Tab-separated table of C-alpha atoms in Angstrom:
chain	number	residue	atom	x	y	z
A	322	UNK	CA	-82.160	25.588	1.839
A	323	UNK	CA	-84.584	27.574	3.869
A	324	UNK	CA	-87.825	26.095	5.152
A	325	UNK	CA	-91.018	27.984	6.365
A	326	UNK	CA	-93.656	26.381	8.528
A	327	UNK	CA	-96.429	28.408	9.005
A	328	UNK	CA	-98.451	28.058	11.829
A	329	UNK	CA	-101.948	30.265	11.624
A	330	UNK	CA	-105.265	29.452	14.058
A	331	UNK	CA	-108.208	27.894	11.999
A	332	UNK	CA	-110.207	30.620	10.016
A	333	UNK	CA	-107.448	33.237	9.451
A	334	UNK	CA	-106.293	31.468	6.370
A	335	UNK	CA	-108.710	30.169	3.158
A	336	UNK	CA	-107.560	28.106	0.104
A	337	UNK	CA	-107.176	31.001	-1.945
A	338	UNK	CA	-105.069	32.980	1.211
A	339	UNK	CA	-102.645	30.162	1.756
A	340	UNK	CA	-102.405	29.394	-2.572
A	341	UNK	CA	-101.327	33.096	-2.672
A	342	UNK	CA	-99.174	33.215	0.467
A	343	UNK	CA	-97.305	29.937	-0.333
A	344	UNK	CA	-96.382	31.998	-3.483
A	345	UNK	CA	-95.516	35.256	-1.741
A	346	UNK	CA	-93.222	33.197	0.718
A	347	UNK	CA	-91.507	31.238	-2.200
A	348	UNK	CA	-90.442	34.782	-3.449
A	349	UNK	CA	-89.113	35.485	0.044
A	350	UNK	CA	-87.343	32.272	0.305
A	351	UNK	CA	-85.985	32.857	-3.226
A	352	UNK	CA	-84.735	35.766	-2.095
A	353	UNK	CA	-83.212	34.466	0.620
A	354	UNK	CA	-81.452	32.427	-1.053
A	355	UNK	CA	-79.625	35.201	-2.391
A	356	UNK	CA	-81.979	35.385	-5.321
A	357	UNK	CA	-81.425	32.154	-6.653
A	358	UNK	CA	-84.602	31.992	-8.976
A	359	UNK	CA	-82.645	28.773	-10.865
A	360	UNK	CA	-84.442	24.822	-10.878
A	361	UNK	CA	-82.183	24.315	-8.163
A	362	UNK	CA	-83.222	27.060	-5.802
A	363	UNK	CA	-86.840	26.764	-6.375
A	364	UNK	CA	-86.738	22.858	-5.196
A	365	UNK	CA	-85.034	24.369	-1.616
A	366	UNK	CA	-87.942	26.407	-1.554
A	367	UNK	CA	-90.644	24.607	0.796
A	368	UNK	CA	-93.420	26.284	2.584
A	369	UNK	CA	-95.722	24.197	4.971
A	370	UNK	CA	-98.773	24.942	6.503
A	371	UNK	CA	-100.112	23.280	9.925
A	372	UNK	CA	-103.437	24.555	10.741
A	373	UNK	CA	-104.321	24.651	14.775
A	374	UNK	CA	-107.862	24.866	16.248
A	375	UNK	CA	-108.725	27.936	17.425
A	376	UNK	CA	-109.236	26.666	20.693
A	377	UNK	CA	-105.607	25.122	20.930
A	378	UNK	CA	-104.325	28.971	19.719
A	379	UNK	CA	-104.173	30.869	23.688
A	380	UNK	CA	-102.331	34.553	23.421
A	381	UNK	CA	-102.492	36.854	27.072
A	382	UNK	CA	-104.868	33.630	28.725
A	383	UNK	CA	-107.605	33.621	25.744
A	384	UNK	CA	-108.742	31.910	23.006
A	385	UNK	CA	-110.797	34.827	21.412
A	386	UNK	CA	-109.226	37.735	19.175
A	387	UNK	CA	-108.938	39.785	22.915
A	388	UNK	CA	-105.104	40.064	22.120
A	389	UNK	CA	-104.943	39.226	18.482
A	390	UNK	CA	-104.327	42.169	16.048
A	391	UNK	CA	-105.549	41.551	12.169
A	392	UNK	CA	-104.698	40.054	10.131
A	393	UNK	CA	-104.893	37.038	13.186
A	394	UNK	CA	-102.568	34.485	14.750
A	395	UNK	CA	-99.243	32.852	12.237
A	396	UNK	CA	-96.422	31.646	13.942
A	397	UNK	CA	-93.906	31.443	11.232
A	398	UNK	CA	-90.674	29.427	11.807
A	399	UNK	CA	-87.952	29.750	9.588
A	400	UNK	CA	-85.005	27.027	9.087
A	401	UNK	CA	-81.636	28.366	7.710
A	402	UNK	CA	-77.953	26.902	7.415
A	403	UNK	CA	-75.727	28.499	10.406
A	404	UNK	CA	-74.126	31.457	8.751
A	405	UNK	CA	-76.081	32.017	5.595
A	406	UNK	CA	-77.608	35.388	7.089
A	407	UNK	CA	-75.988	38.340	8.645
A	408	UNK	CA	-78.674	40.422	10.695
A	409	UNK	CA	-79.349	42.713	8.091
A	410	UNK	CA	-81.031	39.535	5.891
A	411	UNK	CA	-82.323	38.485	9.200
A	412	UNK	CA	-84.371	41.321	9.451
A	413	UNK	CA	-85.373	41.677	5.647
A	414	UNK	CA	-86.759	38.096	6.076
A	415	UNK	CA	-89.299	39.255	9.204
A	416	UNK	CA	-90.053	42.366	7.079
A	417	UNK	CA	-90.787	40.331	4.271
A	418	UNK	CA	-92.354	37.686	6.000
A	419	UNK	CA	-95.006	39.437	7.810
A	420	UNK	CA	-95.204	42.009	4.664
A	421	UNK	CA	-96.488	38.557	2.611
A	422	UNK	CA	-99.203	37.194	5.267
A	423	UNK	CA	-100.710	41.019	5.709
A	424	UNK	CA	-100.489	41.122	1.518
A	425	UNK	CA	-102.272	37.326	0.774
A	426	UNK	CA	-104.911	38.507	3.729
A	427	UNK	CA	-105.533	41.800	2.431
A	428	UNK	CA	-105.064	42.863	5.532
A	429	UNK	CA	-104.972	47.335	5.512
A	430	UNK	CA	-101.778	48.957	7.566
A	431	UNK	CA	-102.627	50.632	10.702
A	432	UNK	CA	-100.258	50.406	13.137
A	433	UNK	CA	-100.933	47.242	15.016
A	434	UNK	CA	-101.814	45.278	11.875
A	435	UNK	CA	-99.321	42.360	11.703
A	436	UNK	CA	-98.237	42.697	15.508
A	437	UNK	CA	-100.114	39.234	16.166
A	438	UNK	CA	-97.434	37.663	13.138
A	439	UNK	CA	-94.526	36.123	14.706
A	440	UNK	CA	-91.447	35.028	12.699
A	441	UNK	CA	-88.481	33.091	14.739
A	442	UNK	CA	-85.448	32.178	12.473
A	443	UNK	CA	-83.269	29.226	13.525
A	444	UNK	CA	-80.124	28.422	12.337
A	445	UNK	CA	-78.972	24.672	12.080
A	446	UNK	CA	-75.271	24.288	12.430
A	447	UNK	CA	-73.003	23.714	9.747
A	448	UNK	CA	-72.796	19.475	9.341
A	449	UNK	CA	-76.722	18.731	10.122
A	450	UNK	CA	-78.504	19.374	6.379
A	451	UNK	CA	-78.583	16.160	4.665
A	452	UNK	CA	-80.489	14.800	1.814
A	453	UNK	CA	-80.942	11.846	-0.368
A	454	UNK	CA	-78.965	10.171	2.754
A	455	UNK	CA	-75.982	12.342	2.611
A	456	UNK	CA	-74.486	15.392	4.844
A	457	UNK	CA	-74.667	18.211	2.831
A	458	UNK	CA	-72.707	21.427	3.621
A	459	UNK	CA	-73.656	25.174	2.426
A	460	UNK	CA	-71.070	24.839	-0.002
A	461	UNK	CA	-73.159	22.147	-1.558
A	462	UNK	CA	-76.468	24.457	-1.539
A	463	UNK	CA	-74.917	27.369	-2.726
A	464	UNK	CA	-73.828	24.728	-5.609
A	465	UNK	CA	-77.028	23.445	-6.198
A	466	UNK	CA	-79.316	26.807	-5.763
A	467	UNK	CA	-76.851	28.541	-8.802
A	468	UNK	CA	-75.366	30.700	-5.788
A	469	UNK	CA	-72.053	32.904	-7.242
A	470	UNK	CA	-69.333	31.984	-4.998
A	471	UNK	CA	-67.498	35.468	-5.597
A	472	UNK	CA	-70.830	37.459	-4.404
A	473	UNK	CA	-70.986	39.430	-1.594
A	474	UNK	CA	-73.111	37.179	0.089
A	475	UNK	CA	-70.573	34.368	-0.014
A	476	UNK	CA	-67.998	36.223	1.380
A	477	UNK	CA	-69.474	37.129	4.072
A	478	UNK	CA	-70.605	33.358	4.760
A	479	UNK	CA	-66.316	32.730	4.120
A	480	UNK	CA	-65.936	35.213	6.565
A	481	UNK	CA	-68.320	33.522	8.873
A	482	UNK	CA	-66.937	30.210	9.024
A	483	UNK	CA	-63.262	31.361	9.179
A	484	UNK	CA	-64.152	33.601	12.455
A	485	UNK	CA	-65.687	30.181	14.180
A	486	UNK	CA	-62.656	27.907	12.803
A	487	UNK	CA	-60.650	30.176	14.696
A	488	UNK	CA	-62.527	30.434	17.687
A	489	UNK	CA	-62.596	26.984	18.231
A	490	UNK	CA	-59.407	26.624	17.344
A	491	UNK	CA	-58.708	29.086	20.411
A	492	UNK	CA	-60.579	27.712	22.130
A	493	UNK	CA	-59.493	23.544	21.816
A	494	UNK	CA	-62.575	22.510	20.654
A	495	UNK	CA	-61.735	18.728	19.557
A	496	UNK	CA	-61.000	18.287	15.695
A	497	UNK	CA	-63.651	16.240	15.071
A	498	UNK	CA	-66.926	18.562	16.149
A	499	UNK	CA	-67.797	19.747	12.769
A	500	UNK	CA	-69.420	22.455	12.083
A	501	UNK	CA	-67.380	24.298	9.437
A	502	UNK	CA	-67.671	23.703	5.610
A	503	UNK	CA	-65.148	21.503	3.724
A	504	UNK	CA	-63.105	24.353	2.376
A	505	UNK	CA	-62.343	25.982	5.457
A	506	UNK	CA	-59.822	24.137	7.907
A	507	UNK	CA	-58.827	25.048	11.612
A	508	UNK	CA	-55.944	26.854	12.209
């Protein structure tokens, strides 16, 4: 159930650009999603795009491209589940991510190009997805994206989520907090 909003400064994006990156990023989120290419997966898949005046976009103290390196300003945040990425996908998905925006701006590869593309990936804990009024867990979206529960992607989420229900086991964290998927229980 990852979500991308893309943030870029007015005039570093056209209609055809943003047609062709929403498509490049769907692939990315696909792939994310463990490469869940199913009816399921696709409707997880959501890309939005919030266009900012140039004048509201300030990098070093400036407005102007003085610290901006081609192909221009995007701001990309990134919404996962808690635990659905090790740092090994975490870093894929800024590779990819910034690999899409230089590809749908035809933007060459010197060395600086894509150093003014920012990607920050936040996790939301375990217990705070819902939809269609309900609390849904990553159990549920690996479910309904067509995700094999016996991959190796799912086992290291399992492993994920047992490590914290024993932490805050350890730890006395009260029953109640959350945070962990139906299937695994505090020890």
């Amino acid at each position: 159930m990852p979500i991308m909003n893309v943030s870029y400064r007015a005039g570093d994006l056209d209609k055809t650009m943003k047609a062709d990156l929403a498509k490049r990023l769907t692939d990315v989120l696909i792939t994310m999603e463990g490469g869940a290419n199913t009816h399921g997966g696709r409707a997880f898949a959501w890309v939005l795009f919030s266009e900012r005046p140039s004048e509201d976009w300030w990098v070093g103290g400036e407005t102007d491209n003085s610290f901006i390196s081609p192909p221009g300003c995007f701001l990309v945040h990134v919404t996962i589940p808690e635990g659905y990425m090790n740092a090994s996908h975490k870093h894929d998905v800024h590779l990819s991510v910034n690999a899409a925006i230089r590809a749908a701006t035809d933007t060459t590869d010197p060395a600086a190009t894509g150093a003014s593309i920012l990607v920050v990936i936040a996790e939301v804990p375990e217990g705070n997805w819902g939809c269609a009024g309900r609390t849904i867990s990553l159990e549920n979206i690996a479910d309904s994206v067509g995700l094999s529960k016996t991959s190796d992607r799912y086992t290291w989420v399992q492993a994920y989520f047992s490590a914290k229900a024993r932490m805050l086991s350890a730890y006395d964290y009260p029953k109640n907090i959350g945070g962990l998927p139906p299937s695994i229980s505090r020890e």
